[in-house]
Tab-separated table of N, CA and C in Angstrom:
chain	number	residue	atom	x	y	z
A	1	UNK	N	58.306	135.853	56.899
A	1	UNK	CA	57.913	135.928	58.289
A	1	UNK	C	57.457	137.340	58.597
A	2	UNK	N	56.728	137.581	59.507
A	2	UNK	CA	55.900	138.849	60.008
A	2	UNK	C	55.254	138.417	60.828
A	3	UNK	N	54.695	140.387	61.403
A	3	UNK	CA	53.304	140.125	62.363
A	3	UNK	C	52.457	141.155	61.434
A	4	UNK	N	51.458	141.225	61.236
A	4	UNK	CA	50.576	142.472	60.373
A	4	UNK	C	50.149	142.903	61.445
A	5	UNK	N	50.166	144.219	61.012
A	5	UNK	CA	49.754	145.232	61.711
A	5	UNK	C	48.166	144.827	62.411
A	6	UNK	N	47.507	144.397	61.379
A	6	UNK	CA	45.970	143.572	61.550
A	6	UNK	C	46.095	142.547	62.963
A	7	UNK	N	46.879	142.350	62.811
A	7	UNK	CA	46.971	140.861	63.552
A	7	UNK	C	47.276	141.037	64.783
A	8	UNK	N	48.681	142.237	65.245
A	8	UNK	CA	48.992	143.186	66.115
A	8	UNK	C	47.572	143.885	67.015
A	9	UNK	N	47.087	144.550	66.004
A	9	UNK	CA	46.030	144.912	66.682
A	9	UNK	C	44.710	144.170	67.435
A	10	UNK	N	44.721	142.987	66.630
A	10	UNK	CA	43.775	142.488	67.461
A	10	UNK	C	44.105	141.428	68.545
A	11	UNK	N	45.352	141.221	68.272
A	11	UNK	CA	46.368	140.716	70.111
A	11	UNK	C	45.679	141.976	71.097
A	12	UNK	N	46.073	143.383	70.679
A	12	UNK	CA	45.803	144.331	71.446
A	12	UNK	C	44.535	144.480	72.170
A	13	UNK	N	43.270	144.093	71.543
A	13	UNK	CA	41.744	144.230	71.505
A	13	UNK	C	41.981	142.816	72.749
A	14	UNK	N	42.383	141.388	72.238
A	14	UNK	CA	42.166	140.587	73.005
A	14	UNK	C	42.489	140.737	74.184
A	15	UNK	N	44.041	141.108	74.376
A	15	UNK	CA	44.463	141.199	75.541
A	15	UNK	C	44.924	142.498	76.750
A	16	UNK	N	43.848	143.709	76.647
A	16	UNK	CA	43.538	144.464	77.003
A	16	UNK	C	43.586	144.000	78.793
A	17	UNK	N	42.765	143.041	79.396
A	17	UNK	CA	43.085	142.781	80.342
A	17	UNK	C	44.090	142.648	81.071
A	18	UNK	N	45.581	142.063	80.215
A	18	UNK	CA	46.477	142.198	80.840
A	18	UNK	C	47.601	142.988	81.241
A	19	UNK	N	46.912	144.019	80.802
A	19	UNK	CA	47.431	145.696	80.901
A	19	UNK	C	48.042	146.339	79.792
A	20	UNK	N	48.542	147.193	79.784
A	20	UNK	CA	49.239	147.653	78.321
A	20	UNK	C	50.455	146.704	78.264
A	21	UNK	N	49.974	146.454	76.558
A	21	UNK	CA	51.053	145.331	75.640
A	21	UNK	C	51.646	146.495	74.884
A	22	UNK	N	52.912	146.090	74.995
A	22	UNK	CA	54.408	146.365	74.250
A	22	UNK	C	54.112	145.443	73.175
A	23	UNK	N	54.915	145.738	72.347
A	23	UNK	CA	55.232	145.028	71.028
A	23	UNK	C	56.640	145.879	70.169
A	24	UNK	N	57.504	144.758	69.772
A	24	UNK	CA	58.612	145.000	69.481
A	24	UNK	C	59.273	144.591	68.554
A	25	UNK	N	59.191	145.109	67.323
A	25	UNK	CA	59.658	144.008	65.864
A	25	UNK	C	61.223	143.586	66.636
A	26	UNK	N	61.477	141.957	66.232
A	26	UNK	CA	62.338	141.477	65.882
A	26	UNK	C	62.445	140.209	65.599
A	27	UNK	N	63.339	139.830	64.804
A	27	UNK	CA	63.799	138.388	64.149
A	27	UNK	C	62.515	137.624	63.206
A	28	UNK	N	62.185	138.940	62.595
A	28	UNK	CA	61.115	138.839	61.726
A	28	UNK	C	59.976	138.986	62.417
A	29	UNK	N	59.842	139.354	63.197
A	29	UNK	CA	58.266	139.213	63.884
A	29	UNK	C	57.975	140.091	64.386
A	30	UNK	N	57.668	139.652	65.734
A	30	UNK	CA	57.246	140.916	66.971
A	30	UNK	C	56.994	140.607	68.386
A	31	UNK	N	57.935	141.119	69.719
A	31	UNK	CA	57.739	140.414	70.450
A	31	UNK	C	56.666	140.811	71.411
A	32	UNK	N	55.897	140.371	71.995
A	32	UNK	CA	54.885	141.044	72.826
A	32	UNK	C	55.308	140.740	74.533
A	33	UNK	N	55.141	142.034	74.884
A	33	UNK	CA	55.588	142.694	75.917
A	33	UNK	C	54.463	142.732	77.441
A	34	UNK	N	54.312	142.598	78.626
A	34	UNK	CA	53.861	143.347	79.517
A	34	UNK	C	54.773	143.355	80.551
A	35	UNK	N	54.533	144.123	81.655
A	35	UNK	CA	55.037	144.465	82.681
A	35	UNK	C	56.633	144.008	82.643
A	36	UNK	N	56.988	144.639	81.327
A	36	UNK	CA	58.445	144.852	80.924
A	36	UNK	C	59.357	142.819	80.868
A	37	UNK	N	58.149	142.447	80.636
A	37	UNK	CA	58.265	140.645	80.639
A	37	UNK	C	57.984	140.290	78.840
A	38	UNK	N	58.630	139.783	78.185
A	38	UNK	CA	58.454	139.287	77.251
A	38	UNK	C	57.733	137.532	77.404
A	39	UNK	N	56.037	137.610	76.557
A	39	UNK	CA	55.306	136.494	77.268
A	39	UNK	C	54.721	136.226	76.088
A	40	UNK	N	55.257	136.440	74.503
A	40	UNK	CA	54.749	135.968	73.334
A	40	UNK	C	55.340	136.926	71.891
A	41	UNK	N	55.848	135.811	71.292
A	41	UNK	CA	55.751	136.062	69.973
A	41	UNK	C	54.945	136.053	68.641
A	42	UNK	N	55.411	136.509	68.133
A	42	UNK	CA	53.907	136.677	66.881
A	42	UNK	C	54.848	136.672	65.113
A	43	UNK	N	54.794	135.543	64.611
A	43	UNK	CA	55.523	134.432	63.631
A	43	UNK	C	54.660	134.440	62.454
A	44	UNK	N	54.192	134.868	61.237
A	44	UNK	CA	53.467	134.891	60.409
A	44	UNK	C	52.292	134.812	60.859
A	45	UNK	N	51.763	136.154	61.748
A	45	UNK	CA	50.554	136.118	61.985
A	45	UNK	C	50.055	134.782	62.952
A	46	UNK	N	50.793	134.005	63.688
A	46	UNK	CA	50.864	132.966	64.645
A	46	UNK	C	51.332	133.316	66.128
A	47	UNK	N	50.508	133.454	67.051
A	47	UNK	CA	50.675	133.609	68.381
A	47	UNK	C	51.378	132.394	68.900
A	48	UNK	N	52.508	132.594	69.609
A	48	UNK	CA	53.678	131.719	70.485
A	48	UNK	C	53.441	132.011	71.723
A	49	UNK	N	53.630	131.267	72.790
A	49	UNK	CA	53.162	131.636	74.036
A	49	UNK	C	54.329	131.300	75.462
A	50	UNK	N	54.678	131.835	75.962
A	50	UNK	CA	55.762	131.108	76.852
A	50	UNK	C	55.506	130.710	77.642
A	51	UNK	N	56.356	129.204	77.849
A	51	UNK	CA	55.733	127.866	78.477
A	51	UNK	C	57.355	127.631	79.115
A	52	UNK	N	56.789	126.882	80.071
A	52	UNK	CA	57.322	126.240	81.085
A	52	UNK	C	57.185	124.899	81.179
A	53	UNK	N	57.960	124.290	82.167
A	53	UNK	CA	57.604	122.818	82.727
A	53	UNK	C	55.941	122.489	83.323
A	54	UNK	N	55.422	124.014	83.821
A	54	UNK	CA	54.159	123.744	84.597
A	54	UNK	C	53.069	123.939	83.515
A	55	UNK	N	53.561	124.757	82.372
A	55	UNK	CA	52.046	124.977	81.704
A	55	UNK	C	52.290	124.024	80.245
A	56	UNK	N	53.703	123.713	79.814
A	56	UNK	CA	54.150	122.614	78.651
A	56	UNK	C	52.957	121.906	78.484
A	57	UNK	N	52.760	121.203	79.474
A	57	UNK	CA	51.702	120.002	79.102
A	57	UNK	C	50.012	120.329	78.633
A	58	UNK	N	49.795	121.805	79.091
A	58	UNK	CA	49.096	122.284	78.470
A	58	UNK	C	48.628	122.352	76.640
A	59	UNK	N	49.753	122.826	76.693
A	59	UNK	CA	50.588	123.005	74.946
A	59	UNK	C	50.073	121.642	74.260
A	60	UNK	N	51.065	120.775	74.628
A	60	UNK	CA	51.179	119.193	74.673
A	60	UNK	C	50.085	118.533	74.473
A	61	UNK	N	48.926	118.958	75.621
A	61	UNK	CA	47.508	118.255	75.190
A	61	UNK	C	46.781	118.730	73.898
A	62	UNK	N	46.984	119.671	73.351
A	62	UNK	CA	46.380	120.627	72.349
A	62	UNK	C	46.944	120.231	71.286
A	63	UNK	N	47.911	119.074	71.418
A	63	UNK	CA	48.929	119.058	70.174
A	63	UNK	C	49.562	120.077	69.259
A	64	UNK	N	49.989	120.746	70.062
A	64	UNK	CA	50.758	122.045	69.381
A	64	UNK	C	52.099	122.156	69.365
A	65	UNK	N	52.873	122.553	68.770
A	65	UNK	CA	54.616	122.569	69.239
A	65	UNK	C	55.508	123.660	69.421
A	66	UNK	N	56.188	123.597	69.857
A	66	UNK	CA	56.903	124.703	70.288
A	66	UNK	C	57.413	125.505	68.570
A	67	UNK	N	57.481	127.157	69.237
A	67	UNK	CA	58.500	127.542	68.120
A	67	UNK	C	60.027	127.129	67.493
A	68	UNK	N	60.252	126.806	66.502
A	68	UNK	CA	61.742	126.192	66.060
A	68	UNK	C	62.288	126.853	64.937
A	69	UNK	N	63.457	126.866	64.677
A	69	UNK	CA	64.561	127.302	63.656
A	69	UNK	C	65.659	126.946	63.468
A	70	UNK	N	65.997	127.025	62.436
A	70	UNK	CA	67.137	126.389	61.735
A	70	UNK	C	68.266	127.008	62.215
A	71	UNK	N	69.521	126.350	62.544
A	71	UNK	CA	70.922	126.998	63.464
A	71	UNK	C	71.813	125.761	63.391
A	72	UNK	N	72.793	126.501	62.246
A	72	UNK	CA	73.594	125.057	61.847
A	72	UNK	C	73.648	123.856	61.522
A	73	UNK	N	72.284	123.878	60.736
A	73	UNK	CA	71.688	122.703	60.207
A	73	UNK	C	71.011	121.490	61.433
A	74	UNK	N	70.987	122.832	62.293
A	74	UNK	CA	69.836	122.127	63.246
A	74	UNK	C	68.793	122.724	63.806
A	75	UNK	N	67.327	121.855	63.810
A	75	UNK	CA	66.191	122.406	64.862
A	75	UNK	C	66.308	123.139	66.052
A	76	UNK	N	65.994	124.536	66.312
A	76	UNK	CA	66.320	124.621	67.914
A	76	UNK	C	64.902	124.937	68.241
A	77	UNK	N	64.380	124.353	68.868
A	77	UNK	CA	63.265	125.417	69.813
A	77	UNK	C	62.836	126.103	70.941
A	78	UNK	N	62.391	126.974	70.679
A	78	UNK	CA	62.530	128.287	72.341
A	78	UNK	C	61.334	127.594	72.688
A	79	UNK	N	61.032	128.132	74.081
A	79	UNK	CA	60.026	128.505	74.690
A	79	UNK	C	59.080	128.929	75.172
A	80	UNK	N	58.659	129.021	73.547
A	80	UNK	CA	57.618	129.601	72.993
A	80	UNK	C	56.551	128.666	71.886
A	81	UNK	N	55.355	128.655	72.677
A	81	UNK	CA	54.572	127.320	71.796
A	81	UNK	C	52.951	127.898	71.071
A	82	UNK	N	52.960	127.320	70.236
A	82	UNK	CA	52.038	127.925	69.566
A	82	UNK	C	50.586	127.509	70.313
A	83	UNK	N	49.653	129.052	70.230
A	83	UNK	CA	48.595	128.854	71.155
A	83	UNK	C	47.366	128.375	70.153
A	84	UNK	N	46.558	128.117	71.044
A	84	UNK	CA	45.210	127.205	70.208
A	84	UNK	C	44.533	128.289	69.370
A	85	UNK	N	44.566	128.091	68.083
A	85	UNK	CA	43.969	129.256	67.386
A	85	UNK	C	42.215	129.492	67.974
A	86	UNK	N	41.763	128.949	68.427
A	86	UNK	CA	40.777	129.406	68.944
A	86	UNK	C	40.658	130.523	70.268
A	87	UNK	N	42.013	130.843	70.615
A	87	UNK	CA	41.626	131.677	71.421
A	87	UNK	C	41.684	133.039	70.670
A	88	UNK	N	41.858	133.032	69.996
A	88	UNK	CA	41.584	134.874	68.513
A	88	UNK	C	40.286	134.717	68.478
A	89	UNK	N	39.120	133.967	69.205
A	89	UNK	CA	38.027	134.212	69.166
A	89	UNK	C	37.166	134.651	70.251
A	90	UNK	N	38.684	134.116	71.673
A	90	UNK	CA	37.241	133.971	72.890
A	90	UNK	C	38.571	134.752	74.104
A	91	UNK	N	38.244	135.765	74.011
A	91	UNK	CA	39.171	137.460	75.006
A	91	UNK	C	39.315	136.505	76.527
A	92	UNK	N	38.144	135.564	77.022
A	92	UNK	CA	38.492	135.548	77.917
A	92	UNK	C	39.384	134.372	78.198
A	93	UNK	N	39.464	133.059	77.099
A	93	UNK	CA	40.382	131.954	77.362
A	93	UNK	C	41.388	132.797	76.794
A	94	UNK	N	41.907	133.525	75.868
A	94	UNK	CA	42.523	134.150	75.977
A	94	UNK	C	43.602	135.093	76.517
A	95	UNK	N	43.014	135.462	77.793
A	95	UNK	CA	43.171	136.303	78.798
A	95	UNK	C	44.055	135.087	79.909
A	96	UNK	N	43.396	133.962	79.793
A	96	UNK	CA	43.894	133.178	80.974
A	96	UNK	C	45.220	132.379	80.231
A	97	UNK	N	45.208	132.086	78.973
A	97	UNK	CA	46.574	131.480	78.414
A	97	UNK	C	47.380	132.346	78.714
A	98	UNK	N	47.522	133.389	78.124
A	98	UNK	CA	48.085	134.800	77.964
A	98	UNK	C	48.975	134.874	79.437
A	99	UNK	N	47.892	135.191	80.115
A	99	UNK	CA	48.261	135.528	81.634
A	99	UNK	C	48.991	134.276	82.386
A	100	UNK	N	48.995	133.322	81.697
A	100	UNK	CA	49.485	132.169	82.543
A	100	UNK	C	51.330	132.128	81.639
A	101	UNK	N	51.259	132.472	80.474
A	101	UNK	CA	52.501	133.012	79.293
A	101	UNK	C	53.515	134.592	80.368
A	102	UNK	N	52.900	134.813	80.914
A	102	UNK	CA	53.585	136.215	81.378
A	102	UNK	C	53.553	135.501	82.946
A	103	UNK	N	53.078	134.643	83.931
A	103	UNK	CA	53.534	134.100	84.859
A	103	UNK	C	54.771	133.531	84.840
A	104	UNK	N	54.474	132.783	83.563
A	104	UNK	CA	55.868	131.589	83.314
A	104	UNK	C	56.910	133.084	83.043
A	105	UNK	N	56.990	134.348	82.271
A	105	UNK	CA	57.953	135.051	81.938
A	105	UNK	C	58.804	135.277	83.411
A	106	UNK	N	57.914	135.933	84.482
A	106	UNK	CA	57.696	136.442	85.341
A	106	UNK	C	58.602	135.117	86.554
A	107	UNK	N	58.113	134.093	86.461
A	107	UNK	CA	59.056	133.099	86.850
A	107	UNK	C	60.597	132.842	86.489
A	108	UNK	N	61.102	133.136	85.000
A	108	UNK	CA	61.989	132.943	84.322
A	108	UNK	C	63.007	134.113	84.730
A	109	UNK	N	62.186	135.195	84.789
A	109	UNK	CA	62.728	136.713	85.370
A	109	UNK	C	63.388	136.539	86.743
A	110	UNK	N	62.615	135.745	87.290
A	110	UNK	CA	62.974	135.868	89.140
A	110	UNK	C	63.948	134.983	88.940
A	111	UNK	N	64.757	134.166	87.880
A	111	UNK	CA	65.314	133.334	88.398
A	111	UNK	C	66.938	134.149	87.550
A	112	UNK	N	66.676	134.886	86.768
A	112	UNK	CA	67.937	135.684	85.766
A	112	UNK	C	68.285	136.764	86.209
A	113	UNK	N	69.238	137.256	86.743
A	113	UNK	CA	69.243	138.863	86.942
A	113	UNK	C	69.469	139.791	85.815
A	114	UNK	N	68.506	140.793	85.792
A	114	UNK	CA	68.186	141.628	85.020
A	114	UNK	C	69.362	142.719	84.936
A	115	UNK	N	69.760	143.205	83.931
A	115	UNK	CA	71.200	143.664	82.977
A	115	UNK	C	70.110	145.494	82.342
A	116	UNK	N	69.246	145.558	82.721
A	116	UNK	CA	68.512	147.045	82.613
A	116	UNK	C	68.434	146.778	80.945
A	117	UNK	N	68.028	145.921	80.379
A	117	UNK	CA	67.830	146.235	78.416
A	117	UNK	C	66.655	146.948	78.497
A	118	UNK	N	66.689	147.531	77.488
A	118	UNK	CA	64.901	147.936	77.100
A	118	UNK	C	63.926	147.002	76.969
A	119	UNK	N	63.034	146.888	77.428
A	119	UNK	CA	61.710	146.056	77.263
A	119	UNK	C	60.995	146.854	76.266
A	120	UNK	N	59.855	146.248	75.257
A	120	UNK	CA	58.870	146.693	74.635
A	120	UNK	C	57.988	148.035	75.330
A	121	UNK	N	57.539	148.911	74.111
A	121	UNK	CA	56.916	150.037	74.077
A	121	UNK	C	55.658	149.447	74.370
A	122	UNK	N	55.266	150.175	75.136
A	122	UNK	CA	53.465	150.254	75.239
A	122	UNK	C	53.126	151.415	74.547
A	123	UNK	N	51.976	151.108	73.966
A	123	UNK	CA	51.276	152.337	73.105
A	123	UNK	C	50.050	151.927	73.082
């Protein structure tokens, strides 16, 4: 599991619009960051996107599935779904998955009270 540095960077190039991205190795990967909201992971070079009840069905139509892992000899999966590889081609559908991934964070936030952790580095 990983994110390459390659791959990192061109999240960065794509999603420039949505202001400076954090990125944060962990649990093999890397988590991607804005406005101190965690709104995607990055899984062997595979963009995850965070979904909700309102944008799920999005996911769903695309036939894509959520991220999953093994935990006691069982499937778990977060809330995080893999995005249409076609958007590593087009900045601006891109821009609107993305941004709709950091709404849903941004929703999830307003509903948890925040404990001050560190959020992802912007650079």
């Amino acid at each position: 599991m990983g994110a390459s540095e390659g791959f990192i960077e061109l999240l960065r190039e794509l999603l420039t619009d949505i202001g400076p991205l954090g990125v944060r190795r962990m649990f093999g990967g890397a988590g991607l960051f804005a406005d101190g909201l965690m709104f995607g992971i990055v899984i062997d070079d595979v963009l995850y996107l965070k979904a909700d009840d309102t944008t799920r069905g999005d996911f769903e139509a695309e036939g894509l599935a959520p991220f999953s892992y093994q935990r006691n000899g069982r499937a778990v999966d977060l809330s995080y779904w893999r995005s249409p590889e076609r958007l590593l081609d087009d900045a601006d559908e891109m821009h609107a998955w993305a941004q709709q991934a950091l709404d849903v964070a941004k929703r999830a936030s307003a509903k948890t009270p925040r404990k001050g952790k560190k959020r992802g580095k912007t650079s």
